[in-house]
mmCIF file of C-alpha atoms in Angstrom:
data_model
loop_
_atom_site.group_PDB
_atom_site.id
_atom_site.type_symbol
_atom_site.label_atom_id
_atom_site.label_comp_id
_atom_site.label_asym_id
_atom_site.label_seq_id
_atom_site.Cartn_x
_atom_site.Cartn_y
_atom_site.Cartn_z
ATOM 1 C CA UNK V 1 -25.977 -4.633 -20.436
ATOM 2 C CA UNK V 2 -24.858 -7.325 -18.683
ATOM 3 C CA UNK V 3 -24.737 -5.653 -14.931
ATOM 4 C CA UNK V 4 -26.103 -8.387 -11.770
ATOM 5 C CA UNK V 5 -26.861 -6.694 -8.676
ATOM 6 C CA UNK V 6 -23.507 -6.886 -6.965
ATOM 7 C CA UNK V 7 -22.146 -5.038 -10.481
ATOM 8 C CA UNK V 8 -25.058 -2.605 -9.279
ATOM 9 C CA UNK V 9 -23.566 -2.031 -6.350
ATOM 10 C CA UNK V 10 -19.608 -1.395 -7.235
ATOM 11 C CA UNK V 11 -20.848 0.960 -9.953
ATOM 12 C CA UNK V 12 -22.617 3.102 -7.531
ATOM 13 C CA UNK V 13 -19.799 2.900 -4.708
ATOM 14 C CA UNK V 14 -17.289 4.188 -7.642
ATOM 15 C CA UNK V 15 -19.528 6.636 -9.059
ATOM 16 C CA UNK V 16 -19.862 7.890 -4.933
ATOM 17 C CA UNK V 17 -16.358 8.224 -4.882
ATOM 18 C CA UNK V 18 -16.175 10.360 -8.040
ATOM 19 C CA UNK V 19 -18.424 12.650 -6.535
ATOM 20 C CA UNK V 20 -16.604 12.542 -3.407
ATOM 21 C CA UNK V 21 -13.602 13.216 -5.265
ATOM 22 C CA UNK V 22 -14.999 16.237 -7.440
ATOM 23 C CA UNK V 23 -16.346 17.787 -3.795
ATOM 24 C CA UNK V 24 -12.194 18.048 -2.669
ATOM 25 C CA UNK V 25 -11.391 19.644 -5.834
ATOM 26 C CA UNK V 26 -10.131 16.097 -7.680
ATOM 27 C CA UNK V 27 -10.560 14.976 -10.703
ATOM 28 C CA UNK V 28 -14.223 13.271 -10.640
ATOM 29 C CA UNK V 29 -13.480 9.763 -11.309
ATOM 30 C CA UNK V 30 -13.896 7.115 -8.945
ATOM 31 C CA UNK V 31 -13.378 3.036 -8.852
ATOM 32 C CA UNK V 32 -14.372 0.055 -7.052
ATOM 33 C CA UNK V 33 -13.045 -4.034 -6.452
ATOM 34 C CA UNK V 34 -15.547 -6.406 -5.803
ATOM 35 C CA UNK V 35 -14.287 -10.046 -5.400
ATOM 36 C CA UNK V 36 -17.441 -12.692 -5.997
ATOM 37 C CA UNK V 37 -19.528 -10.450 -5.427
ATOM 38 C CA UNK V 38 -17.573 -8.764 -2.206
ATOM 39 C CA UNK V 39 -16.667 -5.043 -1.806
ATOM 40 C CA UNK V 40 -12.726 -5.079 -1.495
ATOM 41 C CA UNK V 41 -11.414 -1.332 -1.716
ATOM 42 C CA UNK V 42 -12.674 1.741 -3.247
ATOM 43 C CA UNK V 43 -10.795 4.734 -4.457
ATOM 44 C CA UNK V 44 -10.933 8.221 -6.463
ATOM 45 C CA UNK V 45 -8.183 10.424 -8.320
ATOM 46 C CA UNK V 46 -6.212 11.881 -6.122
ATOM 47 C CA UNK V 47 -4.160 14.252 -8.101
ATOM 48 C CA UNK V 48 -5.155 16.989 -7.026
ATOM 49 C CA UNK V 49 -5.265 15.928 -3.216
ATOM 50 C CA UNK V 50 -1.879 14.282 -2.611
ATOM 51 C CA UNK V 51 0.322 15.757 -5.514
ATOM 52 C CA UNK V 52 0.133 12.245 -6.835
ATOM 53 C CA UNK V 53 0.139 12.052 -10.102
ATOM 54 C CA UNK V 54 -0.046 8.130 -10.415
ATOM 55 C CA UNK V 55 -2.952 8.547 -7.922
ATOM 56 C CA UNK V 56 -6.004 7.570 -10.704
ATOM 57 C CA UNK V 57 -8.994 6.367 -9.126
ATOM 58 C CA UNK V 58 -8.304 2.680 -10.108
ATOM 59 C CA UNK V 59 -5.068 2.952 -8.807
ATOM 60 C CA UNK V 60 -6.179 4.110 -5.365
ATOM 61 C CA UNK V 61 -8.709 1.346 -5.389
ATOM 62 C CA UNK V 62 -5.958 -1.488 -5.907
ATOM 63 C CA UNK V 63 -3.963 0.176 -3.361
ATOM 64 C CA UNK V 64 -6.538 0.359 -0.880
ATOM 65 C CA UNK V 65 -7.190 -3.426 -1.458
ATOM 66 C CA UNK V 66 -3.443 -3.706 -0.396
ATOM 67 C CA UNK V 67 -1.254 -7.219 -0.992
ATOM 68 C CA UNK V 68 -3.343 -9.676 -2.420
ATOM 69 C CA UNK V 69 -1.963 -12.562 -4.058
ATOM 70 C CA UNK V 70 -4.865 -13.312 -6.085
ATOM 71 C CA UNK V 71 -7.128 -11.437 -7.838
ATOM 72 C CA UNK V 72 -9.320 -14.356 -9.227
ATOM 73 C CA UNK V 73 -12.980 -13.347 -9.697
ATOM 74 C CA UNK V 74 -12.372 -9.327 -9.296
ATOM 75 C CA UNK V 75 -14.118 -6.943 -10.931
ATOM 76 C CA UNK V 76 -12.723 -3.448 -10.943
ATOM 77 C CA UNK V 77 -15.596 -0.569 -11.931
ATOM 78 C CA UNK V 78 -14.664 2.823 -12.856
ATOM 79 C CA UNK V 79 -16.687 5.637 -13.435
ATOM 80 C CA UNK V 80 -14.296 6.466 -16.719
ATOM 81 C CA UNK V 81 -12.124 4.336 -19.495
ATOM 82 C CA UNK V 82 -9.239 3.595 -18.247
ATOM 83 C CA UNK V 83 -5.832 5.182 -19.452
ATOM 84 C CA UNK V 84 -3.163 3.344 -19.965
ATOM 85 C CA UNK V 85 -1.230 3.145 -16.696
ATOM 86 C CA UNK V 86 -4.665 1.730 -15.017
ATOM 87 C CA UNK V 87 -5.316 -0.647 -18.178
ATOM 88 C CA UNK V 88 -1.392 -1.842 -17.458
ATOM 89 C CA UNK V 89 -2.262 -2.572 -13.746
ATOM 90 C CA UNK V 90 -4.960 -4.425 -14.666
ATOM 91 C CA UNK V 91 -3.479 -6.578 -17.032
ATOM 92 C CA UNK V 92 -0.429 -6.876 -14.830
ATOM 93 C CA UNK V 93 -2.510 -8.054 -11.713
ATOM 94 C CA UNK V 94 -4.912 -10.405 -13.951
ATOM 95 C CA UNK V 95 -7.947 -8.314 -13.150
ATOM 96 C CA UNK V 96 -10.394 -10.461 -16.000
ATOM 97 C CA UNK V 97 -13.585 -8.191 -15.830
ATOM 98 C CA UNK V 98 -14.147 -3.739 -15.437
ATOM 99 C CA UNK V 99 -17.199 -2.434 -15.555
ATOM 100 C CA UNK V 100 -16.516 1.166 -16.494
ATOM 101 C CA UNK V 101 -19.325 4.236 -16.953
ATOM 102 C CA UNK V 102 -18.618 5.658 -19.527
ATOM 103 C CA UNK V 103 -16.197 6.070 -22.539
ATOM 104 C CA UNK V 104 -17.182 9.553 -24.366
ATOM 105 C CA UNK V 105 -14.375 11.949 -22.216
ATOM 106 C CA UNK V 106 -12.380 9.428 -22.673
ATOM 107 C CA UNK V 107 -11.696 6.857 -24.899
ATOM 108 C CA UNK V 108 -9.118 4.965 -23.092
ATOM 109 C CA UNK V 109 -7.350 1.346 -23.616
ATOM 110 C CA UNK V 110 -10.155 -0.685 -23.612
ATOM 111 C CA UNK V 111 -8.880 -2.096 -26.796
ATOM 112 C CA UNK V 112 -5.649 -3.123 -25.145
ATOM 113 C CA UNK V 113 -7.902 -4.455 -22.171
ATOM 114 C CA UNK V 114 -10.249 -6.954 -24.795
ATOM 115 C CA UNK V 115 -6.977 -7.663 -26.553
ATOM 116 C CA UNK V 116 -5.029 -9.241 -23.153
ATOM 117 C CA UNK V 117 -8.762 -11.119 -22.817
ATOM 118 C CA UNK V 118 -10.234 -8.732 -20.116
ATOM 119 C CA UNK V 119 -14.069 -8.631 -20.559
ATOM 120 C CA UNK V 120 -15.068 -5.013 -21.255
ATOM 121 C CA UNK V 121 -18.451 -3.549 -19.758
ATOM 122 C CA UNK V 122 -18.977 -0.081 -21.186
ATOM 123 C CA UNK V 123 -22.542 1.060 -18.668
ATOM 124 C CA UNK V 124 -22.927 4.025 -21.015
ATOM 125 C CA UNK V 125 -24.161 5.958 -17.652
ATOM 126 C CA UNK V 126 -25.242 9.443 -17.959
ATOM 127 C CA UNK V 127 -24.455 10.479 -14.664
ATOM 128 C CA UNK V 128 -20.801 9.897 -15.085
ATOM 129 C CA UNK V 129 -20.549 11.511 -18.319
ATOM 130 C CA UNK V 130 -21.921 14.585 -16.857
ATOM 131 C CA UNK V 131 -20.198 14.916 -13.956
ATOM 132 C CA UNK V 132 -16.613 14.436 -16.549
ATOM 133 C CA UNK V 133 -17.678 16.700 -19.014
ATOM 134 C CA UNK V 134 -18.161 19.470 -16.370
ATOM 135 C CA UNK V 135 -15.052 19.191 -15.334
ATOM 136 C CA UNK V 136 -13.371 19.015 -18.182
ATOM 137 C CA UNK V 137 -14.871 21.748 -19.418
ATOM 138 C CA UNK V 138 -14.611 23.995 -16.320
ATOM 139 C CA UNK V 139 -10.854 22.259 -15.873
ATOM 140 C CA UNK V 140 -9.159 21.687 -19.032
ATOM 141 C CA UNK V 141 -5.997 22.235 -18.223
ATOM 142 C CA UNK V 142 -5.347 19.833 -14.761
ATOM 143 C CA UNK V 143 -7.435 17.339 -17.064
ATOM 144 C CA UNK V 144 -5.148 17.896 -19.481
ATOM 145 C CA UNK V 145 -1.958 16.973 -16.794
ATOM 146 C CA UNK V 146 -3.706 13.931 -15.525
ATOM 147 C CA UNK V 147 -3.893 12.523 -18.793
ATOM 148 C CA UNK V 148 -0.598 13.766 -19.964
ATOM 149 C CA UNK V 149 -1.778 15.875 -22.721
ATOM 150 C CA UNK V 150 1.415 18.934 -23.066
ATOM 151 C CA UNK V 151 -0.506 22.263 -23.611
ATOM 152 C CA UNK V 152 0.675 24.056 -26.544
ATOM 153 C CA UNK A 1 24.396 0.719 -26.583
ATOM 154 C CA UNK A 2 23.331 4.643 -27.224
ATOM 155 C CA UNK A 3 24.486 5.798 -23.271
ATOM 156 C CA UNK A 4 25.474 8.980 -22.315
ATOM 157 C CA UNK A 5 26.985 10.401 -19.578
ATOM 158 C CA UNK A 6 23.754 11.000 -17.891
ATOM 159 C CA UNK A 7 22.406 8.208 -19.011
ATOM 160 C CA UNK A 8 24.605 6.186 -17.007
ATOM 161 C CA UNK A 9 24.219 8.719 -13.809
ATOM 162 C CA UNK A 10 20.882 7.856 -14.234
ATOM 163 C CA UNK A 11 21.132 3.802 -14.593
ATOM 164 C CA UNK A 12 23.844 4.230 -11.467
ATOM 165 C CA UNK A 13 20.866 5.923 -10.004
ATOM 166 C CA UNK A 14 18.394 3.356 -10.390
ATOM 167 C CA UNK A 15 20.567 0.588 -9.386
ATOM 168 C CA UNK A 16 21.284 2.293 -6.115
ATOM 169 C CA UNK A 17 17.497 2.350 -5.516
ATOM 170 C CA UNK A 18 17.620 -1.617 -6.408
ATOM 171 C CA UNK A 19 20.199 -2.377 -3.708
ATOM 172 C CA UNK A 20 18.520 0.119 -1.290
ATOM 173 C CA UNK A 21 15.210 -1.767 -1.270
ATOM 174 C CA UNK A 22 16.460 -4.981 -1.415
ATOM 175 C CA UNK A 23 18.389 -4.171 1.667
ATOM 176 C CA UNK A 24 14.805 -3.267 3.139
ATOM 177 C CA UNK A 25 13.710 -6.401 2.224
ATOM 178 C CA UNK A 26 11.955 -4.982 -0.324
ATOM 179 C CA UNK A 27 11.608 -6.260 -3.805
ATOM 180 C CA UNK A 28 14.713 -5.066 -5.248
ATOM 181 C CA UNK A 29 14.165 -3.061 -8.422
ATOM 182 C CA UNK A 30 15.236 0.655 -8.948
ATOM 183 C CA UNK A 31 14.410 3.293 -11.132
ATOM 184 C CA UNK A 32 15.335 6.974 -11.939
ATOM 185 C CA UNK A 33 13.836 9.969 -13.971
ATOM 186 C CA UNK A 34 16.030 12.459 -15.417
ATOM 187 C CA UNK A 35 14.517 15.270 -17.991
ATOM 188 C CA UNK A 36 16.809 16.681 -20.598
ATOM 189 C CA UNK A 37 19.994 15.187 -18.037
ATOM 190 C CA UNK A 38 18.792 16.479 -15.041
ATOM 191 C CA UNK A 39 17.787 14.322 -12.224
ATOM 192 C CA UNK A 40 13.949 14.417 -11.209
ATOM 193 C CA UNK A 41 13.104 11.994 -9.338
ATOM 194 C CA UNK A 42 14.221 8.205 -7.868
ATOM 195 C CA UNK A 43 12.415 5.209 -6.771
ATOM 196 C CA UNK A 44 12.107 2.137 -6.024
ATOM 197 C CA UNK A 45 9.840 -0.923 -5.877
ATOM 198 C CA UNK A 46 8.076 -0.503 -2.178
ATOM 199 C CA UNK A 47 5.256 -3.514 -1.520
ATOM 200 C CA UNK A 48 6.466 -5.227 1.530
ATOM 201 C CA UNK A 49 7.919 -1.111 2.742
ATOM 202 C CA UNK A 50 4.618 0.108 1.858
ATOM 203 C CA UNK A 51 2.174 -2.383 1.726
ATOM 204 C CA UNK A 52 1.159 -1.113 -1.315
ATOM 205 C CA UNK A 53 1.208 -3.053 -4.600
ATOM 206 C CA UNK A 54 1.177 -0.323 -7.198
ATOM 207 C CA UNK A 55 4.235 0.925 -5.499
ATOM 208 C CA UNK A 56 6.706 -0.304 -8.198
ATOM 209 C CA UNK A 57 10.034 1.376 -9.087
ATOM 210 C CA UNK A 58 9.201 2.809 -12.068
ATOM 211 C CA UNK A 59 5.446 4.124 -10.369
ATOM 212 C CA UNK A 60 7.458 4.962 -6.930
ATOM 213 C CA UNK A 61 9.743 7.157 -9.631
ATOM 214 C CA UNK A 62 7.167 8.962 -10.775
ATOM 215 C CA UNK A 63 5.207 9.588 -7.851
ATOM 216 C CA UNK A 64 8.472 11.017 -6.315
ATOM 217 C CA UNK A 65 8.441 13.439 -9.253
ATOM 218 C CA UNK A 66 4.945 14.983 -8.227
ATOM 219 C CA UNK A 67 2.721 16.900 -10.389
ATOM 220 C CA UNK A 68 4.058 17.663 -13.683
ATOM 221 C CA UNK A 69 2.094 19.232 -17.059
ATOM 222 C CA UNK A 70 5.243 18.140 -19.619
ATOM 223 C CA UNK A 71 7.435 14.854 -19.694
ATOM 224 C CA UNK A 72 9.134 16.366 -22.813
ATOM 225 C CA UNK A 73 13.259 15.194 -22.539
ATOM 226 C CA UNK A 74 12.688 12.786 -19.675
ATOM 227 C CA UNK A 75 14.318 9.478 -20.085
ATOM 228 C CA UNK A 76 13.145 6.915 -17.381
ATOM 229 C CA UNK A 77 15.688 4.452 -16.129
ATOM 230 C CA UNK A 78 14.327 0.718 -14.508
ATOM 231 C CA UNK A 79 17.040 -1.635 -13.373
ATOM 232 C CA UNK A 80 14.043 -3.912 -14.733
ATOM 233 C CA UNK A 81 12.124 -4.474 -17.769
ATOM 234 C CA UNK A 82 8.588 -2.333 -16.995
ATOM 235 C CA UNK A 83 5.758 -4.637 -16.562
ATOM 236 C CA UNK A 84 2.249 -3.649 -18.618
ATOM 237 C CA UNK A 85 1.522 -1.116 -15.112
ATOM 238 C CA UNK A 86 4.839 0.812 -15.090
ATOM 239 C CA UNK A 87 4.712 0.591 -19.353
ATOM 240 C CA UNK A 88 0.901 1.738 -19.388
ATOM 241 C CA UNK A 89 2.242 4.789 -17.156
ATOM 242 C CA UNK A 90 5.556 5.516 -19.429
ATOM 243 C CA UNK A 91 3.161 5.572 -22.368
ATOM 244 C CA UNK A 92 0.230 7.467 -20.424
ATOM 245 C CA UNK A 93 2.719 10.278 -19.380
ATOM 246 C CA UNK A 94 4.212 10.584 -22.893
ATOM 247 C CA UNK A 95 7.838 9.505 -21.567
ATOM 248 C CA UNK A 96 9.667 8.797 -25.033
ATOM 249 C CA UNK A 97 12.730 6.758 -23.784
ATOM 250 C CA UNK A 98 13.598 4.011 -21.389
ATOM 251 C CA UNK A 99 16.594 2.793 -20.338
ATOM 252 C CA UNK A 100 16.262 -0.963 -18.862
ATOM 253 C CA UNK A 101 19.109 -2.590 -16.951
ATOM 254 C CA UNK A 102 18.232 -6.385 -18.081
ATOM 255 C CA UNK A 103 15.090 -8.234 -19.164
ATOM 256 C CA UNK A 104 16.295 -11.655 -18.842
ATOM 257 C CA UNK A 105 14.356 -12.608 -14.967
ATOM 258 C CA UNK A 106 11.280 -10.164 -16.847
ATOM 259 C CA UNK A 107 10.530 -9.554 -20.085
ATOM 260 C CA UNK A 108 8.145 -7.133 -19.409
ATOM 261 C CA UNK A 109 6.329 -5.155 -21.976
ATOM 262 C CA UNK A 110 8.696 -3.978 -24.278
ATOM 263 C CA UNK A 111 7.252 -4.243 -27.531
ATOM 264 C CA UNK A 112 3.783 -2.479 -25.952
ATOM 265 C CA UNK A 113 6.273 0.135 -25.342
ATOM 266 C CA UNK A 114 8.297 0.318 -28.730
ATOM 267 C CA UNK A 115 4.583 0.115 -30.627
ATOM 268 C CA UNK A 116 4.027 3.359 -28.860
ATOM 269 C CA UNK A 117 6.992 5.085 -30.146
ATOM 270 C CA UNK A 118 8.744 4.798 -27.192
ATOM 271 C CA UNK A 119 12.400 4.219 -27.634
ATOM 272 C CA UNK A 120 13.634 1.443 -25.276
ATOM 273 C CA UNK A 121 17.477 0.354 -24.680
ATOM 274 C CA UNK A 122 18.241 -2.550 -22.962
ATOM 275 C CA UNK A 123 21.140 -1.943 -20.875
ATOM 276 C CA UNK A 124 22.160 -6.236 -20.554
ATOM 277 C CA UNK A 125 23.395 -5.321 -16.887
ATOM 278 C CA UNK A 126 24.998 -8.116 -15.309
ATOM 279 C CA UNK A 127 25.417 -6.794 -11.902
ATOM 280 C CA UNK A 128 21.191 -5.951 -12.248
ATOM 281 C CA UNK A 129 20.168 -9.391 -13.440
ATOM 282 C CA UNK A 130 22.182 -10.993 -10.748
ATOM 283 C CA UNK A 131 20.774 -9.163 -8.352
ATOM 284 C CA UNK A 132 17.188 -10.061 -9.109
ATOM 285 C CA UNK A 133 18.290 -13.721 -10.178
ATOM 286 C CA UNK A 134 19.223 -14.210 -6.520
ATOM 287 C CA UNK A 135 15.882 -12.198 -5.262
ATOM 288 C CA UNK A 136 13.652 -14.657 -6.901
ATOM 289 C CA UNK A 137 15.759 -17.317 -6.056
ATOM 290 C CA UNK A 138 15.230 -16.725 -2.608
ATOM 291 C CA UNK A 139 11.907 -15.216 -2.996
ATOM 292 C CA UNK A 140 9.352 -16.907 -5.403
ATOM 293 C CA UNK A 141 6.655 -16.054 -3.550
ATOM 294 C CA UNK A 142 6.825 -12.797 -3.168
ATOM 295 C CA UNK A 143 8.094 -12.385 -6.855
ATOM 296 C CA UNK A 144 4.734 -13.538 -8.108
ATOM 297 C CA UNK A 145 3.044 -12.026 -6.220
ATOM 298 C CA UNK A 146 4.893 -8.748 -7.407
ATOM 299 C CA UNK A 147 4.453 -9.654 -10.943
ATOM 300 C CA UNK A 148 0.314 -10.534 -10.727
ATOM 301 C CA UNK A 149 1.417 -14.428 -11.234
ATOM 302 C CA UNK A 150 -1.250 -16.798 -8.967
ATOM 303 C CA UNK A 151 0.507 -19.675 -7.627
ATOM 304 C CA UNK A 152 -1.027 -22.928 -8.016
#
């Protein structure tokens, strides 16, 4: 894995704010920016918590970082793959590195990520994939809505 | 070009949202979800209102239309071509047509879109493309900045 220290560092401020998030009732999932090395925003899923359903935890994060008009040397870490809507933003905003936890809830776009050149980390960290799968499994169905599955 | 009667309420629709933000000094671009030719929800793009970079038409739209388990019959409407963000959501949310006013100032991501099986029809608006023609005209840097381009 290649994780330095400040890569230490946004992983655990995201994977705060998915526990943070999964203590209001969210969806667990939580994200970070870090710009050389520097803590820019953090965010969680906010579904639940604002009726936002475009409210994914790396969306809050890149609207918490607010107008920027350059993202050279971000990295964006999520505790979770990101969908499609958060692999878009990335691409859009020319975010070149994410460090994401894990990738077993969810498989996510990181395929369309490596494929627009973003680097890919996949931490493969346990924590994460705990805290998911007990929601998902205690929450199937407002999982199911913030991933816009339709229930049969 | 395969428009209905509410497809054009809805275009109408987003357009007005285009000319409403640009009068805020906004980035002008509109957008408009109807499901099965009902109205939803409208939007429009809202950086500079909102500070807030995510805050696209197409994501304000969609936002606007809250917390929804089913996109089944929705059409969205974009006085724009969607960029990879406001695509990645269409195609996250399972939204199977899009109606876009012009794609000449944007090309956007189109073809992400159609490999998804979303159906896309490009409206070739003239009073949309000369609306944003004159916006980026006037505005460059903001534009970029909209769009994720760095300026050199």
């Amino acid at each position: 894995m290649n994780l330095d220290q400040h890569d230490r560092a946004g992983y655990a401020i995201a994977l705060e704010q998915a526990r943070l998030g999964g203590g209001e009732g969210g969806v667990p999932i939580g994200s970070s920016i870090f710009e050389n090395g520097k803590l820019i925003s953090a965010g969680r899923n906010r579904r639940v918590q604002r009726g936002d359903p475009t409210a994914h935890g790396e969306m809050d994060a890149l609207r918490n970082a607010g107008r920027r008009t350059s993202y050279a040397g971000a990295t964006l870490y999520s505790t979770l793959a990101p969908c499609a809507m958060c692999a878009g933003s990335i691409i859009l905003f020319g975010i070149r590195r994410v460090v994401v936890g894990e990738n077993k809830n969810f498989a996510g776009e990181l395929e369309l990520l490596r494929s627009r050149g973003v680097e890919v980390v996949v931490v493969d960290d346990q924590q994460a994939t705990g805290l998911m799968e007990r929601f998902i499994t205690e929450n199937r169905s407002l999982w199911n809505e913030d991933i816009g599955v339709e229930e049969s």
